[in-house]
PDB file of C-alpha atoms in Angstrom:
ATOM      1  CA  UNK A 117       7.997   2.667 -27.090  1.00 46.00           C
ATOM      2  CA  UNK A 118      10.801   4.552 -28.325  1.00 47.00           C
ATOM      3  CA  UNK A 119      11.738   4.042 -32.376  1.00 50.00           C
ATOM      4  CA  UNK A 120      14.958   1.816 -32.777  1.00 50.00           C
ATOM      5  CA  UNK A 121      16.243   4.614 -34.981  1.00 53.00           C
ATOM      6  CA  UNK A 122      15.678   7.325 -32.664  1.00 51.00           C
ATOM      7  CA  UNK A 123      18.959   6.962 -30.709  1.00 52.00           C
ATOM      8  CA  UNK A 124      20.906   6.408 -33.774  1.00 55.00           C
ATOM      9  CA  UNK A 125      19.160   9.652 -35.389  1.00 53.00           C
ATOM     10  CA  UNK A 126      20.409  11.814 -32.255  1.00 49.00           C
ATOM     11  CA  UNK A 127      24.161  10.519 -32.677  1.00 52.00           C
ATOM     12  CA  UNK A 128      24.256   9.076 -29.296  1.00 52.00           C
ATOM     13  CA  UNK A 129      27.903   8.348 -28.895  1.00 54.00           C
ATOM     14  CA  UNK A 130      29.314  11.777 -29.804  1.00 59.00           C
ATOM     15  CA  UNK A 131      27.143  14.412 -27.634  1.00 59.00           C
ATOM     16  CA  UNK A 132      25.992  12.353 -24.762  1.00 66.00           C
ATOM     17  CA  UNK A 133      27.327  14.787 -21.960  1.00 69.00           C
ATOM     18  CA  UNK A 134      25.967  17.774 -23.227  1.00 76.00           C
ATOM     19  CA  UNK A 135      22.765  19.801 -22.262  1.00 81.00           C
ATOM     20  CA  UNK A 136      21.821  19.787 -25.986  1.00 83.00           C
ATOM     21  CA  UNK A 137      21.769  15.806 -26.063  1.00 81.00           C
ATOM     22  CA  UNK A 138      19.448  15.729 -23.006  1.00 82.00           C
ATOM     23  CA  UNK A 139      16.896  18.286 -24.707  1.00 86.00           C
ATOM     24  CA  UNK A 140      16.817  16.264 -27.813  1.00 84.00           C
ATOM     25  CA  UNK A 141      16.429  12.941 -26.199  1.00 81.00           C
ATOM     26  CA  UNK A 142      13.643  14.309 -24.077  1.00 83.00           C
ATOM     27  CA  UNK A 143      11.996  15.633 -27.380  1.00 83.00           C
ATOM     28  CA  UNK A 144      12.289  12.508 -29.269  1.00 80.00           C
ATOM     29  CA  UNK A 145      10.895  10.478 -26.295  1.00 78.00           C
ATOM     30  CA  UNK A 146       7.901  12.993 -25.954  1.00 76.00           C
ATOM     31  CA  UNK A 147       7.081  12.914 -29.433  1.00 74.00           C
ATOM     32  CA  UNK A 148       7.007   9.097 -29.505  1.00 71.00           C
ATOM     33  CA  UNK A 149       5.115   8.583 -26.232  1.00 72.00           C
ATOM     34  CA  UNK A 150       2.725  11.466 -26.211  1.00 68.00           C
ATOM     35  CA  UNK A 151       1.259  12.014 -29.672  1.00 71.00           C
ATOM     36  CA  UNK A 152      -2.052  13.576 -28.588  1.00 71.00           C
ATOM     37  CA  UNK A 153      -5.146  11.599 -28.530  1.00 73.00           C
ATOM     38  CA  UNK A 154      -3.187   8.520 -30.110  1.00 76.00           C
ATOM     39  CA  UNK A 155      -0.535   8.804 -27.345  1.00 77.00           C
ATOM     40  CA  UNK A 156       0.321   6.260 -24.977  1.00 79.00           C
ATOM     41  CA  UNK A 157      -0.662   8.034 -21.887  1.00 81.00           C
ATOM     42  CA  UNK A 158      -4.049   8.867 -23.568  1.00 83.00           C
ATOM     43  CA  UNK A 159      -4.961   5.337 -24.600  1.00 86.00           C
ATOM     44  CA  UNK A 160      -3.589   4.122 -21.214  1.00 88.00           C
ATOM     45  CA  UNK A 161      -5.826   6.676 -19.133  1.00 89.00           C
ATOM     46  CA  UNK A 162      -8.849   5.736 -21.436  1.00 90.00           C
ATOM     47  CA  UNK A 163      -8.567   2.216 -20.772  1.00 93.00           C
ATOM     48  CA  UNK A 164      -8.266   2.836 -17.124  1.00 94.00           C
ATOM     49  CA  UNK A 165     -11.567   5.091 -17.086  1.00 92.00           C
ATOM     50  CA  UNK A 166     -13.390   2.523 -18.939  1.00 89.00           C
ATOM     51  CA  UNK A 167     -12.449  -0.141 -16.189  1.00 88.00           C
ATOM     52  CA  UNK A 168     -13.475   2.045 -13.643  1.00 87.00           C
ATOM     53  CA  UNK A 169     -16.658   2.779 -15.147  1.00 85.00           C
ATOM     54  CA  UNK A 170     -17.445  -0.752 -15.742  1.00 81.00           C
ATOM     55  CA  UNK A 171     -16.511  -1.902 -11.921  1.00 78.00           C
ATOM     56  CA  UNK A 172     -18.613   1.154 -10.650  1.00 77.00           C
ATOM     57  CA  UNK A 173     -21.449   0.075 -12.861  1.00 76.00           C
ATOM     58  CA  UNK A 174     -21.622   3.020 -15.235  1.00 81.00           C
ATOM     59  CA  UNK A 175     -21.178   0.661 -18.600  1.00 79.00           C
ATOM     60  CA  UNK A 176     -23.518   1.575 -21.408  1.00 77.00           C
ATOM     61  CA  UNK A 177     -25.427  -1.687 -22.055  1.00 77.00           C
ATOM     62  CA  UNK A 178     -26.654  -0.424 -25.344  1.00 76.00           C
ATOM     63  CA  UNK A 179     -24.202  -3.132 -27.272  1.00 77.00           C
ATOM     64  CA  UNK A 180     -25.457  -5.968 -25.055  1.00 76.00           C
ATOM     65  CA  UNK A 181     -29.074  -4.789 -25.740  1.00 75.00           C
ATOM     66  CA  UNK A 182     -28.516  -4.808 -29.478  1.00 76.00           C
ATOM     67  CA  UNK A 183     -27.537  -8.480 -29.424  1.00 78.00           C
ATOM     68  CA  UNK A 184     -30.729  -9.341 -27.680  1.00 75.00           C
ATOM     69  CA  UNK A 185     -32.643  -7.422 -30.084  1.00 74.00           C
ATOM     70  CA  UNK A 186     -33.835  -4.835 -27.636  1.00 69.00           C
ATOM     71  CA  UNK A 187     -34.147  -1.328 -28.729  1.00 65.00           C
ATOM     72  CA  UNK A 188     -34.709   0.310 -25.406  1.00 59.00           C
ATOM     73  CA  UNK A 189     -38.389  -0.953 -25.184  1.00 64.00           C
ATOM     74  CA  UNK A 190     -38.976  -3.518 -22.715  1.00 61.00           C
ATOM     75  CA  UNK A 191     -42.205  -5.371 -22.402  1.00 63.00           C
ATOM     76  CA  UNK A 192     -41.195  -7.384 -19.478  1.00 68.00           C
ATOM     77  CA  UNK A 193     -40.312  -5.503 -16.129  1.00 71.00           C
ATOM     78  CA  UNK A 194     -36.483  -6.182 -16.432  1.00 72.00           C
ATOM     79  CA  UNK A 195     -33.810  -4.169 -14.732  1.00 72.00           C
ATOM     80  CA  UNK A 196     -31.355  -3.755 -17.718  1.00 72.00           C
ATOM     81  CA  UNK A 197     -28.928  -1.658 -15.954  1.00 73.00           C
ATOM     82  CA  UNK A 198     -25.452  -3.238 -15.407  1.00 73.00           C
ATOM     83  CA  UNK A 199     -24.802  -4.292 -11.822  1.00 72.00           C
ATOM     84  CA  UNK A 200     -22.390  -2.282  -9.389  1.00 72.00           C
ATOM     85  CA  UNK A 201     -19.668  -4.814  -8.509  1.00 73.00           C
ATOM     86  CA  UNK A 202     -16.944  -2.573  -7.057  1.00 75.00           C
ATOM     87  CA  UNK A 203     -19.271  -0.712  -4.536  1.00 77.00           C
ATOM     88  CA  UNK A 204     -20.637  -3.896  -3.178  1.00 78.00           C
ATOM     89  CA  UNK A 205     -17.056  -5.331  -3.127  1.00 81.00           C
ATOM     90  CA  UNK A 206     -15.504  -2.555  -1.223  1.00 82.00           C
ATOM     91  CA  UNK A 207     -18.350  -2.511   1.273  1.00 85.00           C
ATOM     92  CA  UNK A 208     -17.478  -6.021   2.333  1.00 87.00           C
ATOM     93  CA  UNK A 209     -13.991  -5.496   2.680  1.00 85.00           C
ATOM     94  CA  UNK A 210     -14.223  -2.388   4.622  1.00 87.00           C
ATOM     95  CA  UNK A 211     -16.951  -4.175   6.985  1.00 88.00           C
ATOM     96  CA  UNK A 212     -14.267  -7.086   7.530  1.00 87.00           C
ATOM     97  CA  UNK A 213     -11.654  -4.621   8.269  1.00 85.00           C
ATOM     98  CA  UNK A 214     -13.880  -2.670  10.740  1.00 85.00           C
ATOM     99  CA  UNK A 215     -14.714  -5.822  12.518  1.00 87.00           C
ATOM    100  CA  UNK A 216     -10.864  -6.598  13.283  1.00 84.00           C
ATOM    101  CA  UNK A 217      -9.851  -5.730  17.009  1.00 81.00           C
ATOM    102  CA  UNK A 218      -6.528  -3.698  16.539  1.00 76.00           C
ATOM    103  CA  UNK A 219      -3.441  -4.127  18.656  1.00 76.00           C
ATOM    104  CA  UNK A 220      -0.782  -1.798  18.895  1.00 70.00           C
ATOM    105  CA  UNK A 221       2.771  -3.154  18.610  1.00 77.00           C
ATOM    106  CA  UNK A 222       5.491  -0.979  18.664  1.00 74.00           C
ATOM    107  CA  UNK A 223       9.309  -1.899  19.029  1.00 77.00           C
ATOM    108  CA  UNK A 224      12.130   0.900  19.302  1.00 73.00           C
ATOM    109  CA  UNK A 225      15.193   0.469  17.333  1.00 81.00           C
ATOM    110  CA  UNK A 226      17.425   3.442  18.389  1.00 86.00           C
ATOM    111  CA  UNK A 227      20.348   2.917  20.440  1.00 88.00           C
ATOM    112  CA  UNK A 228      19.090   4.458  23.768  1.00 89.00           C
ATOM    113  CA  UNK A 229      15.883   2.604  23.779  1.00 86.00           C
ATOM    114  CA  UNK A 230      18.001  -0.870  23.018  1.00 87.00           C
ATOM    115  CA  UNK A 231      20.095  -0.246  25.700  1.00 90.00           C
ATOM    116  CA  UNK A 232      17.093   0.532  28.101  1.00 88.00           C
ATOM    117  CA  UNK A 233      15.535  -2.828  26.577  1.00 86.00           C
ATOM    118  CA  UNK A 234      18.765  -4.874  27.221  1.00 89.00           C
ATOM    119  CA  UNK A 235      19.022  -3.701  30.731  1.00 90.00           C
ATOM    120  CA  UNK A 236      15.541  -4.271  31.646  1.00 87.00           C
ATOM    121  CA  UNK A 237      15.794  -7.999  30.332  1.00 88.00           C
ATOM    122  CA  UNK A 238      19.285  -8.340  32.097  1.00 91.00           C
ATOM    123  CA  UNK A 239      17.449  -7.227  35.577  1.00 87.00           C
ATOM    124  CA  UNK A 240      14.607  -9.504  34.856  1.00 86.00           C
ATOM    125  CA  UNK A 241      17.146 -12.402  34.235  1.00 90.00           C
ATOM    126  CA  UNK A 242      18.995 -11.753  37.394  1.00 89.00           C
ATOM    127  CA  UNK A 243      15.327 -11.754  39.301  1.00 85.00           C
ATOM    128  CA  UNK A 244      14.690 -14.846  37.989  1.00 86.00           C
ATOM    129  CA  UNK A 245      17.958 -16.391  38.635  1.00 90.00           C
ATOM    130  CA  UNK A 246      18.348 -15.238  42.242  1.00 89.00           C
ATOM    131  CA  UNK A 247      14.646 -15.406  43.340  1.00 88.00           C
ATOM    132  CA  UNK A 248      15.572 -17.411  46.401  1.00 90.00           C
ATOM    133  CA  UNK A 249      18.423 -15.013  47.700  1.00 90.00           C
ATOM    134  CA  UNK A 250      16.090 -11.905  46.878  1.00 87.00           C
ATOM    135  CA  UNK A 251      13.372 -13.336  48.928  1.00 88.00           C
ATOM    136  CA  UNK A 252      15.886 -14.410  51.712  1.00 90.00           C
ATOM    137  CA  UNK A 253      17.158 -10.844  52.149  1.00 88.00           C
ATOM    138  CA  UNK A 254      13.793  -9.305  52.220  1.00 86.00           C
ATOM    139  CA  UNK A 255      12.551 -11.579  55.064  1.00 88.00           C
ATOM    140  CA  UNK A 256      15.860 -10.964  57.189  1.00 89.00           C
ATOM    141  CA  UNK A 257      15.588  -7.202  56.295  1.00 86.00           C
ATOM    142  CA  UNK A 258      11.780  -6.942  56.771  1.00 84.00           C
ATOM    143  CA  UNK A 259      11.476  -4.191  53.962  1.00 82.00           C
ATOM    144  CA  UNK A 260      10.899  -5.164  50.214  1.00 80.00           C
ATOM    145  CA  UNK A 261      14.262  -5.166  48.300  1.00 77.00           C
ATOM    146  CA  UNK A 262      12.487  -4.417  45.013  1.00 76.00           C
ATOM    147  CA  UNK A 263       9.630  -1.948  43.877  1.00 72.00           C
ATOM    148  CA  UNK A 264       7.299  -4.605  42.562  1.00 67.00           C
ATOM    149  CA  UNK A 265       4.566  -2.306  41.331  1.00 59.00           C
ATOM    150  CA  UNK A 266       7.190  -0.046  39.089  1.00 62.00           C
ATOM    151  CA  UNK A 267       8.707  -3.594  37.614  1.00 61.00           C
ATOM    152  CA  UNK A 268       5.061  -4.786  36.864  1.00 62.00           C
ATOM    153  CA  UNK A 269       4.265  -1.577  35.037  1.00 59.00           C
ATOM    154  CA  UNK A 270       6.958  -2.214  32.641  1.00 57.00           C
TER     155      UNK A 270
END
């Protein structure tokens, strides 16, 4: 990473609040982290590319064929290409996700929706607690007290 003598060479204590200090520090970090072909990002990206190529089945098999003393000439009908592991795995995972039955579950957290939800809950509890009274009033009046289709749609 960063050299131990890096910050001491910039004199950390004296000019820390100045723009010049920030520029020097950025230049020092840049020179230690990214040094062209031997820099950290270049090496990291190279390793990532190799790993992706292996997973996709684009790996060079010459090093393994040399260990088996095969110089590209195969007298047996063998497929010496590397197997593609990642595409097969991705197909299996995608298929599993596509077979799921999705259900939408949404909950609101804004104050207006929370008040509406609390009011509806109180109304439902009232209807449950006073079910007998509501039925008696409906029978005496001969008209429905509540709009049941509207309540059931919620």
